[in-house]
Amino acid sequence: MEVLETVPLHAQAQVQGATSSSMFSIDAVIALCVFFALLSACIIIGHLLHGNRWANESITALLLGLLSAGVVLLCTKGKSSRLLSFSDNLFFLFLLPPIIFNAGFQVKKKRFFKNFSTIFLFGVLGTCISFCIISLGVFWLFRKLGVTALGVQNYLAIGAILSATDSVCTLQVLSQDETPFLYSIVFGEGVVNDATSIVLFNAVQSIDFSNINGLIALKLLGTFLYLFFTSTALGIAAGLLSAYIIKTLYFGRHSTDREVALMMLLAYLSYMLAELFDLSGILTIFFCGIVMSHYTWHNVTESSRITTKHIFATISFISETFIFLYVGMDALDINKWRNAKASAATSIAISSTLLGLMMIGRAAFVFPLANILNFTKRSDSEKIVFRQQFIMWWAGLMRGAVTIALSYSEFARTQKTSAKDSALMITCTLIIVLFSTVVFGSITKPLIEAVLLRHRKPAVSDATDIPSLEDLRLLFVETGDQGDQGNNEMPKRSSLSLLIRYPTWTVHYLWRKFDDKFMRPVFGGRGFIPFVPGSPTSTADEGPENP
Amino acid sequence: MEVLETVPLHAQAQVQGATSSSMFSIDAVIALCVFFALLSACIIIGHLLHGNRWANESITALLLGLLSAGVVLLCTKGKSSRLLSFSDNLFFLFLLPPIIFNAGFQVKKKRFFKNFSTIFLFGVLGTCISFCIISLGVFWLFRKLGVTALGVQNYLAIGAILSATDSVCTLQVLSQDETPFLYSIVFGEGVVNDATSIVLFNAVQSIDFSNINGLIALKLLGTFLYLFFTSTALGIAAGLLSAYIIKTLYFGRHSTDREVALMMLLAYLSYMLAELFDLSGILTIFFCGIVMSHYTWHNVTESSRITTKHIFATISFISETFIFLYVGMDALDINKWRNAKASAATSIAISSTLLGLMMIGRAAFVFPLANILNFTKRSDSEKIVFRQQFIMWWAGLMRGAVTIALSYSEFARTQKTSAKDSALMITCTLIIVLFSTVVFGSITKPLIEAVLLRHRKPAVSDATDIPSLEDLRLLFVETGDQGDQGNNEMPKRSSLSLLIRYPTWTVHYLWRKFDDKFMRPVFGGRGFIPFVPGSPTSTADEGPENP
């Protein structure tokens, strides 16, 4: 089985002196050494570059990966650059889950759920629009460019593959404190978009395209909705299970090692179970992370809290660096370029066509959807101004590891499509990822500074947080700010009028009441009790997210 | 490459409905699900059994592994039990390093180095004696039992394989607070013994036995010493490098994620580098752990300290549980038993012969060496009484994952020896590991209670700690207990007379002076400054070990 066949490497290196007393193959050991050394170097260089205008950790890792692949290529005299080759199995089984779990675990839940409607509108509907536009564009343009061997299934898959954005660069630049609304939207949309495009990709894979009829779009929608809701439910169930087990079993005598181990194992188990049932593991583990940070995290010891908060972030950080290094190393794989057999001109033509489609596809939903949302807002301060819309558009132009992994999954294994066009699609995906990460990525910081920071006088432009705080205070004033006491004597009338005036906040408030009354007694969690000074959450926002 | 070919599984399962939209093979996903569910079950059951007289986490994991293999065997109607098969690569590359690193990281350094001479005498010389006796015994007895296809190299390898003890069971029973001396000896010997037997095994592998002459023993000794010292030096160098990097780079602006990631990566890198240079990774990563806990750990933020302290323990804990589960699952592999082609009687005869040799081999060094050590001690209270010697003997009778992994490395791959006898050796190793872990392991707790706790009136029996504390006070009184001040005006005479009276403590004291003067300024670390209340080390013992 090739679940982890990646560690293979340096295939043609001549191993001299076979009297090695080591128990492993020398190739594997060399590759692992180089890889861990490069990872350490990425972290150190990334730290030194901290605050640099043009570079960030992703770009550093990508360039370092390219560089080392170049060195290997020179050392083997152009025969091979394969110190490591990208395996989508390694990516989906071991690298992506911790990143997404950490995203859920550290998400500022209050902000995420406050902007829930916006995030889901962009993440789900937006990704679907982008998917349709790219698929249609590819369908229409590819024949003109001489790519003829692909079928409907391939076109739809390309749409899903190129709809998966990578907002790491943008998030490294945006500040959570200065522009909380934008940060929460870009972050939330990034996660939901990953999940949506993977779900779309899976839906495309599972549908039989041999008899195309009018029902195919409906089928696709049905599969999509089914995957979406069952995956979410599974993730929530797994999170609640972990909260229940730890609350019930460890009452009285806590053991940090067991608690941390159980949280890690159950989170991963939820991901694998989702894959087993052909659901979307990404969505499952994301919601598992949210539930764990809301309930489980409050049932464990103080040191478990600090440990989980940091270790999930660390593992996610290592995985991210690993992925960019990995993509960089893989990009110079000489065999891949040879298999494509396309002239440089064709590759560039196709890549720029796809890049153009991506930009149009994203523009086609960001600006319209933002304006539709603006119609629903009462006050000017809540509206998404054009500058913010531009940043949201830009944040989704980079393509990263999910795109590469999906592209491999579609084109590296199937014998369905012609080998030449498949290889061409993989090299074009690589070009798009490298170009967008390095070029778009490095101008992100100056661009955002130019667009956002220069025009910061009217702090209102990013002030959707301010009315929210007022709303919260309003709610508290009206209900007496009693928290746990007096939940029952709350006037029903007030809730109803609030629901009309502040729909999001009222839903949030009603959820809090439900949480306090039914969920917390069973699953633990801090729920609605006041902030305890000195606890690891130094903001009033509940959960393990960083301040 | 088969670095991680283990994830394979359930080889003959008939996968129905190949229209799976999942990106992975269904077999891998099922196996991972079952495995993570079993791991979680082990942790929960282990927690519930906490305090039970006969069971512990290792035995639970082993039995759970056996049980699930049995279920698979029944489901496939006896065709296969291979949900997972044991891979020595997976073990040596990913499971053993965190366990040994954590052992070094959490070791009570003061106690470890105080009992250094005893630990090394038992761990190195003792293991070598056991190795010789088992090798000679096997050489002499195997022909009589009908095993004829093995050569000198195989006999020596068997000696090394069966010298690797597994003291997990004993350590779970011994209390660090009640019997600190015994705990430190059993723990220290366990780690040094693992390293020694792996180094011996590697030395045996690397020597050409085709022309046997008188120099072979000398050659073996030379290789052994070379491996021992270079590996230790590499580990210390890696640890110091990490301390230097973190101290230099992160001065002023700390980032927990980067610090933790860098510590993990550099520790693992030291292990892989040792393997690359054909040294002993185990020794390297053990000393890397010690140096990291002495220097690096003091250079990082408070939250990094708590995180590293717990996460290394958690990963080590998961790896240990994983290994026992894994061994249990592997033990019922039907093909292995079929390949051995031996009758049950032969297997049992060979296994009990080997068990007997192991017990004799261990007795042959524990009792003589303990009595030799007793001769060098001045006071009665420092002597190792017979009851303690018995526990030390017993603690080394269990065999575990290292034995299995070395046995696979020797007999599963080489085509040198006859397939039949190789398969026989693997099954016998499995029998020994299962028998010793389950039978010896479950009577360890009652036995230790009977031997130690019933006779606890003369607290002296385990009181080697008491004079040590007096020695420490004596040293402090004579040198003025000034710590950092007045290091230069220390009377040389006093050091000399102390060296004669309290050799270990004087070496320790001189090392402290050297550490304070030269090492700490460069590499950081708490060194000899007084205990800060509220820091995560709640004992006066420096380092991240648990109180």
CSV table of N, CA, C and O in Angstrom, one decimal, chain A residues 1 3-4 20-25 28-30 32-33 36 40 43-44 47-48 50 57 89 92 202 206 249-250 253 256-258 261 265 268-269 272-273 275-276 278 303 306-307 310-311 313-314 409 413, chain B residues 1 3-4 20-25 28-30 33 36 40 43-44 47-48 50 57 89 92 202 206 249-250 253 256-258 261 265 268-269 272-273 275-276 278 303 306-307 310-311 313-314 409 413:
chain,number,residue,atom,x,y,z
A,1,MET,N,0.8,-1.2,0.0
A,1,MET,CA,0.0,0.0,0.0
A,1,MET,C,0.9,1.2,0.0
A,1,MET,O,1.9,1.2,0.6
A,3,VAL,N,0.2,4.3,1.2
A,3,VAL,CA,-0.3,5.4,2.0
A,3,VAL,C,0.9,6.4,2.3
A,3,VAL,O,0.7,7.6,2.4
A,4,LEU,N,2.0,5.9,2.5
A,4,LEU,CA,3.1,6.8,2.8
A,4,LEU,C,4.4,6.6,1.9
A,4,LEU,O,5.5,6.7,2.4
A,20,SER,N,26.5,-0.9,5.5
A,20,SER,CA,25.9,0.0,6.5
A,20,SER,C,25.4,-0.8,7.7
A,20,SER,O,24.7,-1.8,7.5
A,21,SER,N,25.7,-0.4,8.9
A,21,SER,CA,25.1,-1.1,10.1
A,21,SER,C,23.8,-0.5,10.4
A,21,SER,O,23.1,-1.0,11.3
A,22,SER,N,23.4,0.5,9.7
A,22,SER,CA,22.1,1.1,10.1
A,22,SER,C,21.0,0.2,9.6
A,22,SER,O,21.1,-0.6,8.7
A,23,MET,N,19.8,0.3,10.4
A,23,MET,CA,18.7,-0.6,10.0
A,23,MET,C,17.9,-0.1,8.9
A,23,MET,O,17.0,-0.8,8.4
A,24,PHE,N,18.0,1.2,8.5
A,24,PHE,CA,17.2,1.7,7.4
A,24,PHE,C,17.9,1.9,6.1
A,24,PHE,O,19.1,1.9,6.1
A,25,SER,N,17.1,2.1,5.1
A,25,SER,CA,17.7,2.4,3.8
A,25,SER,C,18.4,3.7,3.9
A,25,SER,O,17.8,4.7,4.5
A,28,ALA,N,16.3,6.8,2.6
A,28,ALA,CA,15.3,7.3,3.5
A,28,ALA,C,15.9,8.2,4.5
A,28,ALA,O,15.4,9.3,4.8
A,29,VAL,N,17.0,7.8,5.1
A,29,VAL,CA,17.6,8.5,6.2
A,29,VAL,C,18.2,9.9,5.7
A,29,VAL,O,17.9,10.9,6.3
A,30,ILE,N,18.8,9.9,4.5
A,30,ILE,CA,19.3,11.1,3.9
A,30,ILE,C,18.1,12.1,3.7
A,30,ILE,O,18.2,13.2,4.1
A,32,LEU,N,15.2,12.2,5.1
A,32,LEU,CA,14.6,12.7,6.3
A,32,LEU,C,15.5,13.7,6.9
A,32,LEU,O,15.0,14.8,7.4
A,33,CYS,N,16.8,13.5,6.9
A,33,CYS,CA,17.8,14.5,7.5
A,33,CYS,C,17.7,15.8,6.8
A,33,CYS,O,17.5,16.8,7.4
A,36,PHE,N,14.3,17.5,7.6
A,36,PHE,CA,14.2,18.1,8.9
A,36,PHE,C,15.1,19.3,9.1
A,36,PHE,O,14.7,20.3,9.7
A,40,SER,N,13.8,23.1,9.9
A,40,SER,CA,14.4,23.9,10.9
A,40,SER,C,14.9,25.3,10.3
A,40,SER,O,14.6,26.3,10.9
A,43,ILE,N,12.1,27.6,9.7
A,43,ILE,CA,11.6,28.3,10.9
A,43,ILE,C,12.5,29.4,11.3
A,43,ILE,O,12.0,30.5,11.6
A,44,ILE,N,13.8,29.1,11.2
A,44,ILE,CA,14.8,30.2,11.7
A,44,ILE,C,14.7,31.4,10.7
A,44,ILE,O,14.6,32.5,11.1
A,47,HIS,N,11.7,33.3,11.1
A,47,HIS,CA,11.7,34.2,12.3
A,47,HIS,C,12.5,35.5,12.0
A,47,HIS,O,12.1,36.6,12.4
A,48,LEU,N,13.7,35.3,11.3
A,48,LEU,CA,14.5,36.4,11.0
A,48,LEU,C,13.8,37.4,10.0
A,48,LEU,O,14.0,38.6,10.1
A,50,HIS,N,10.7,38.0,9.9
A,50,HIS,CA,9.5,38.5,10.5
A,50,HIS,C,9.4,40.0,10.4
A,50,HIS,O,10.3,40.7,10.8
A,57,GLU,N,6.7,33.3,5.7
A,57,GLU,CA,7.2,31.9,5.9
A,57,GLU,C,6.8,31.0,4.7
A,57,GLU,O,7.6,30.1,4.4
A,89,ASN,N,-1.8,11.3,-0.7
A,89,ASN,CA,-2.2,10.5,0.5
A,89,ASN,C,-1.6,11.1,1.7
A,89,ASN,O,-2.3,11.3,2.7
A,92,PHE,N,-3.4,14.4,2.5
A,92,PHE,CA,-4.8,14.3,3.1
A,92,PHE,C,-4.9,13.5,4.4
A,92,PHE,O,-5.7,13.8,5.2
A,202,ASN,N,-15.2,15.7,-4.4
A,202,ASN,CA,-15.7,14.4,-4.1
A,202,ASN,C,-17.0,14.1,-4.8
A,202,ASN,O,-17.3,13.0,-5.3
A,206,SER,N,-17.9,11.2,-7.5
A,206,SER,CA,-18.8,10.0,-7.3
A,206,SER,C,-20.0,10.0,-8.2
A,206,SER,O,-20.7,9.0,-8.1
A,249,LEU,N,-15.1,10.6,32.9
A,249,LEU,CA,-14.1,9.7,33.4
A,249,LEU,C,-13.1,10.4,34.3
A,249,LEU,O,-12.7,9.8,35.3
A,250,TYR,N,-12.7,11.6,33.9
A,250,TYR,CA,-11.5,12.2,34.6
A,250,TYR,C,-11.9,13.1,35.8
A,250,TYR,O,-11.1,13.8,36.3
A,253,ARG,N,-9.7,13.1,39.3
A,253,ARG,CA,-8.3,12.8,39.1
A,253,ARG,C,-7.9,13.0,37.7
A,253,ARG,O,-8.1,12.2,36.8
A,256,THR,N,-2.8,14.9,32.7
A,256,THR,CA,-2.6,15.7,31.5
A,256,THR,C,-2.3,14.8,30.2
A,256,THR,O,-2.9,15.0,29.2
A,257,ASP,N,-1.4,13.9,30.4
A,257,ASP,CA,-1.0,13.1,29.3
A,257,ASP,C,-2.2,12.4,28.6
A,257,ASP,O,-2.4,12.4,27.4
A,258,ARG,N,-3.0,11.8,29.5
A,258,ARG,CA,-4.2,11.0,28.9
A,258,ARG,C,-5.1,12.0,28.3
A,258,ARG,O,-5.7,11.7,27.2
A,261,ALA,N,-3.7,13.2,25.0
A,261,ALA,CA,-3.7,12.1,24.0
A,261,ALA,C,-5.1,11.8,23.5
A,261,ALA,O,-5.3,11.6,22.3
A,265,LEU,N,-6.3,11.9,19.7
A,265,LEU,CA,-6.8,10.7,19.0
A,265,LEU,C,-8.2,10.8,18.5
A,265,LEU,O,-8.6,10.4,17.4
A,268,TYR,N,-8.5,13.0,15.5
A,268,TYR,CA,-8.1,12.3,14.3
A,268,TYR,C,-9.0,11.2,13.9
A,268,TYR,O,-9.3,11.0,12.7
A,269,LEU,N,-9.6,10.5,14.9
A,269,LEU,CA,-10.5,9.5,14.6
A,269,LEU,C,-11.8,10.0,13.9
A,269,LEU,O,-12.3,9.3,13.0
A,272,MET,N,-10.9,10.3,10.3
A,272,MET,CA,-10.8,9.0,9.6
A,272,MET,C,-12.2,8.4,9.4
A,272,MET,O,-12.5,7.8,8.4
A,273,LEU,N,-13.0,8.6,10.4
A,273,LEU,CA,-14.4,8.0,10.3
A,273,LEU,C,-15.1,8.7,9.2
A,273,LEU,O,-15.8,8.1,8.4
A,275,GLU,N,-13.8,9.9,6.5
A,275,GLU,CA,-13.3,9.4,5.3
A,275,GLU,C,-13.9,8.0,5.0
A,275,GLU,O,-14.1,7.6,3.9
A,276,LEU,N,-14.0,7.2,6.1
A,276,LEU,CA,-14.5,5.9,6.0
A,276,LEU,C,-16.0,5.9,5.4
A,276,LEU,O,-16.3,5.1,4.6
A,278,ASP,N,-17.1,8.1,3.5
A,278,ASP,CA,-17.1,8.9,2.3
A,278,ASP,C,-17.7,10.3,2.5
A,278,ASP,O,-18.3,10.9,1.6
A,303,SER,N,-2.9,22.7,32.9
A,303,SER,CA,-1.7,22.5,32.0
A,303,SER,C,-2.1,21.8,30.7
A,303,SER,O,-1.5,22.0,29.7
A,306,ILE,N,-3.1,24.7,28.4
A,306,ILE,CA,-2.0,25.4,27.8
A,306,ILE,C,-1.3,24.5,26.7
A,306,ILE,O,-1.0,24.9,25.6
A,307,THR,N,-1.1,23.2,27.1
A,307,THR,CA,-0.5,22.3,26.2
A,307,THR,C,-1.3,22.2,24.9
A,307,THR,O,-0.7,22.3,23.8
A,310,HIS,N,-1.2,25.3,22.6
A,310,HIS,CA,0.1,25.5,21.8
A,310,HIS,C,0.5,24.3,20.9
A,310,HIS,O,1.0,24.6,19.9
A,311,ILE,N,0.2,23.1,21.3
A,311,ILE,CA,0.7,22.0,20.5
A,311,ILE,C,-0.1,21.9,19.2
A,311,ILE,O,0.5,21.6,18.2
A,313,ALA,N,-1.4,24.4,17.6
A,313,ALA,CA,-0.8,25.4,16.8
A,313,ALA,C,0.5,25.1,16.2
A,313,ALA,O,0.8,25.3,15.0
A,314,THR,N,1.4,24.4,17.1
A,314,THR,CA,2.7,24.0,16.6
A,314,THR,C,2.6,23.0,15.5
A,314,THR,O,3.3,23.1,14.5
A,409,SER,N,-4.6,14.0,-7.2
A,409,SER,CA,-5.6,12.9,-7.0
A,409,SER,C,-6.4,12.7,-8.3
A,409,SER,O,-6.8,11.6,-8.6
A,413,ARG,N,-3.3,9.5,-11.1
A,413,ARG,CA,-3.5,8.1,-10.9
A,413,ARG,C,-4.4,7.6,-12.0
A,413,ARG,O,-4.2,6.5,-12.5
B,1,MET,N,9.6,2.6,-1.8
B,1,MET,CA,10.4,2.4,-0.5
B,1,MET,C,9.4,2.0,0.6
B,1,MET,O,8.3,2.4,0.6
B,3,VAL,N,9.4,2.5,3.9
B,3,VAL,CA,9.6,3.1,5.2
B,3,VAL,C,8.4,3.0,6.1
B,3,VAL,O,8.4,2.8,7.3
B,4,LEU,N,7.3,3.2,5.4
B,4,LEU,CA,6.0,3.1,6.2
B,4,LEU,C,5.0,2.2,5.6
B,4,LEU,O,3.8,2.5,5.6
B,20,SER,N,-16.2,4.4,-4.5
B,20,SER,CA,-15.9,5.2,-3.4
B,20,SER,C,-15.4,6.6,-3.8
B,20,SER,O,-14.6,6.7,-4.7
B,21,SER,N,-16.0,7.6,-3.2
B,21,SER,CA,-15.5,9.0,-3.6
B,21,SER,C,-14.4,9.4,-2.7
B,21,SER,O,-13.8,10.4,-2.9
B,22,SER,N,-14.0,8.5,-1.8
B,22,SER,CA,-12.9,8.9,-0.9
B,22,SER,C,-11.6,8.8,-1.7
B,22,SER,O,-11.5,8.1,-2.7
B,23,MET,N,-10.6,9.6,-1.3
B,23,MET,CA,-9.4,9.6,-2.0
B,23,MET,C,-8.4,8.5,-1.6
B,23,MET,O,-7.4,8.3,-2.2
B,24,PHE,N,-8.7,7.9,-0.5
B,24,PHE,CA,-7.7,6.8,0.0
B,24,PHE,C,-8.3,5.4,-0.3
B,24,PHE,O,-9.5,5.3,-0.5
B,25,SER,N,-7.4,4.5,-0.2
B,25,SER,CA,-7.9,3.1,-0.3
B,25,SER,C,-8.7,2.8,1.0
B,25,SER,O,-8.3,3.3,2.1
B,28,ALA,N,-6.8,1.2,4.0
B,28,ALA,CA,-6.0,2.0,4.9
B,28,ALA,C,-6.9,2.8,5.9
B,28,ALA,O,-6.6,2.9,7.1
B,29,VAL,N,-8.0,3.3,5.3
B,29,VAL,CA,-8.9,4.0,6.2
B,29,VAL,C,-9.5,3.2,7.3
B,29,VAL,O,-9.5,3.6,8.5
B,30,ILE,N,-10.0,2.0,6.9
B,30,ILE,CA,-10.5,1.1,8.0
B,30,ILE,C,-9.5,0.8,9.0
B,30,ILE,O,-9.7,0.9,10.2
B,33,CYS,N,-8.9,3.8,11.3
B,33,CYS,CA,-10.0,4.0,12.2
B,33,CYS,C,-10.0,3.0,13.3
B,33,CYS,O,-10.1,3.4,14.5
B,36,PHE,N,-7.0,3.9,15.7
B,36,PHE,CA,-7.2,5.0,16.6
B,36,PHE,C,-8.3,4.8,17.6
B,36,PHE,O,-8.2,5.2,18.7
B,40,SER,N,-7.7,4.9,21.6
B,40,SER,CA,-8.5,5.6,22.6
B,40,SER,C,-9.0,4.7,23.6
B,40,SER,O,-9.0,5.0,24.8
B,43,ILE,N,-6.5,3.9,26.3
B,43,ILE,CA,-6.3,5.0,27.2
B,43,ILE,C,-7.4,5.0,28.2
B,43,ILE,O,-7.2,5.2,29.4
B,44,ILE,N,-8.7,4.9,27.7
B,44,ILE,CA,-9.8,4.9,28.7
B,44,ILE,C,-9.8,3.7,29.6
B,44,ILE,O,-9.9,3.9,30.8
B,47,HIS,N,-7.1,4.0,32.1
B,47,HIS,CA,-7.4,5.0,33.2
B,47,HIS,C,-8.3,4.3,34.2
B,47,HIS,O,-8.2,4.5,35.4
B,48,LEU,N,-9.3,3.5,33.7
B,48,LEU,CA,-10.3,2.9,34.6
B,48,LEU,C,-9.5,1.8,35.5
B,48,LEU,O,-9.9,1.6,36.6
B,50,HIS,N,-6.6,2.0,36.5
B,50,HIS,CA,-5.5,2.6,37.3
B,50,HIS,C,-5.7,2.2,38.7
B,50,HIS,O,-6.7,2.3,39.3
B,57,GLU,N,-1.4,-0.5,31.8
B,57,GLU,CA,-1.7,0.0,30.4
B,57,GLU,C,-1.0,-0.9,29.3
B,57,GLU,O,-1.6,-1.2,28.3
B,89,ASN,N,10.9,-0.7,10.7
B,89,ASN,CA,11.2,0.7,10.2
B,89,ASN,C,10.3,1.7,10.9
B,89,ASN,O,10.8,2.7,11.4
B,92,PHE,N,11.5,2.0,14.5
B,92,PHE,CA,12.8,2.7,14.8
B,92,PHE,C,12.8,4.1,14.3
B,92,PHE,O,13.5,5.0,14.8
B,202,ASN,N,24.0,-3.5,16.4
B,202,ASN,CA,24.6,-2.9,15.2
B,202,ASN,C,26.0,-3.3,15.0
B,202,ASN,O,26.5,-3.5,13.9
B,206,SER,N,27.7,-5.2,11.8
B,206,SER,CA,28.7,-4.5,10.9
B,206,SER,C,30.0,-5.3,10.8
B,206,SER,O,30.9,-4.9,10.1
B,249,LEU,N,18.5,33.7,18.9
B,249,LEU,CA,17.6,34.3,17.9
B,249,LEU,C,16.4,34.9,18.6
B,249,LEU,O,15.9,35.9,18.2
B,250,TYR,N,15.9,34.2,19.7
B,250,TYR,CA,14.6,34.6,20.2
B,250,TYR,C,14.7,35.5,21.3
B,250,TYR,O,13.7,35.8,22.0
B,253,ARG,N,11.9,38.6,21.6
B,253,ARG,CA,10.6,38.3,21.1
B,253,ARG,C,10.4,36.8,20.9
B,253,ARG,O,10.9,36.2,20.0
B,256,THR,N,6.0,30.9,21.0
B,256,THR,CA,5.9,29.6,21.5
B,256,THR,C,5.9,28.5,20.4
B,256,THR,O,6.6,27.5,20.4
B,257,ASP,N,5.1,28.8,19.3
B,257,ASP,CA,5.0,27.8,18.3
B,257,ASP,C,6.3,27.5,17.7
B,257,ASP,O,6.7,26.3,17.5
B,258,ARG,N,7.1,28.5,17.3
B,258,ARG,CA,8.4,28.3,16.7
B,258,ARG,C,9.4,27.6,17.7
B,258,ARG,O,10.1,26.7,17.2
B,261,ALA,N,8.3,23.9,18.0
B,261,ALA,CA,8.6,23.3,16.7
B,261,ALA,C,10.1,23.0,16.5
B,261,ALA,O,10.5,22.0,16.1
B,265,LEU,N,11.9,19.5,16.1
B,265,LEU,CA,12.6,19.2,14.8
B,265,LEU,C,14.1,18.9,15.1
B,265,LEU,O,14.6,17.9,14.5
B,268,TYR,N,14.6,15.5,16.6
B,268,TYR,CA,14.4,14.4,15.6
B,268,TYR,C,15.6,14.4,14.6
B,268,TYR,O,16.1,13.3,14.2
B,269,LEU,N,16.0,15.6,14.3
B,269,LEU,CA,17.2,15.7,13.3
B,269,LEU,C,18.4,15.0,13.9
B,269,LEU,O,19.1,14.3,13.2
B,272,MET,N,18.1,11.3,13.4
B,272,MET,CA,18.3,10.9,12.0
B,272,MET,C,19.8,11.1,11.6
B,272,MET,O,20.3,10.3,10.8
B,273,LEU,N,20.4,12.2,12.1
B,273,LEU,CA,21.8,12.3,11.7
B,273,LEU,C,22.6,11.2,12.3
B,273,LEU,O,23.6,10.7,11.6
B,275,GLU,N,21.6,8.2,12.7
B,275,GLU,CA,21.4,7.0,11.9
B,275,GLU,C,22.2,7.2,10.5
B,275,GLU,O,22.7,6.2,10.0
B,276,LEU,N,22.2,8.4,10.1
B,276,LEU,CA,23.0,8.7,8.8
B,276,LEU,C,24.4,8.3,8.9
B,276,LEU,O,25.0,7.7,8.0
B,278,ASP,N,25.6,6.1,10.9
B,278,ASP,CA,25.7,4.8,11.4
B,278,ASP,C,26.0,4.7,12.9
B,278,ASP,O,26.7,3.8,13.4
B,303,SER,N,5.0,29.4,28.6
B,303,SER,CA,4.0,28.5,28.0
B,303,SER,C,4.7,27.4,27.1
B,303,SER,O,4.2,26.3,27.1
B,306,ILE,N,5.7,24.6,29.6
B,306,ILE,CA,4.6,23.7,30.0
B,306,ILE,C,4.2,22.8,28.8
B,306,ILE,O,4.0,21.6,29.0
B,307,THR,N,4.2,23.5,27.6
B,307,THR,CA,3.8,22.7,26.4
B,307,THR,C,4.8,21.6,26.2
B,307,THR,O,4.4,20.4,26.0
B,310,HIS,N,4.6,18.6,28.7
B,310,HIS,CA,3.5,17.7,28.6
B,310,HIS,C,3.5,17.0,27.2
B,310,HIS,O,3.0,15.9,27.1
B,311,ILE,N,3.8,17.8,26.2
B,311,ILE,CA,3.6,17.1,24.9
B,311,ILE,C,4.6,16.0,24.6
B,311,ILE,O,4.3,15.0,24.0
B,313,ALA,N,5.8,14.1,26.9
B,313,ALA,CA,5.3,13.0,27.7
B,313,ALA,C,4.1,12.3,27.0
B,313,ALA,O,3.9,11.1,26.9
B,314,THR,N,3.2,13.2,26.4
B,314,THR,CA,2.0,12.6,25.7
B,314,THR,C,2.4,11.8,24.5
B,314,THR,O,1.9,10.7,24.3
B,409,SER,N,14.4,-7.2,12.4
B,409,SER,CA,15.5,-6.6,11.6
B,409,SER,C,16.4,-7.7,11.2
B,409,SER,O,17.0,-7.8,10.1
B,413,ARG,N,14.2,-10.1,7.1
B,413,ARG,CA,14.7,-9.6,5.8
B,413,ARG,C,15.8,-10.4,5.2
B,413,ARG,O,15.8,-10.7,4.0
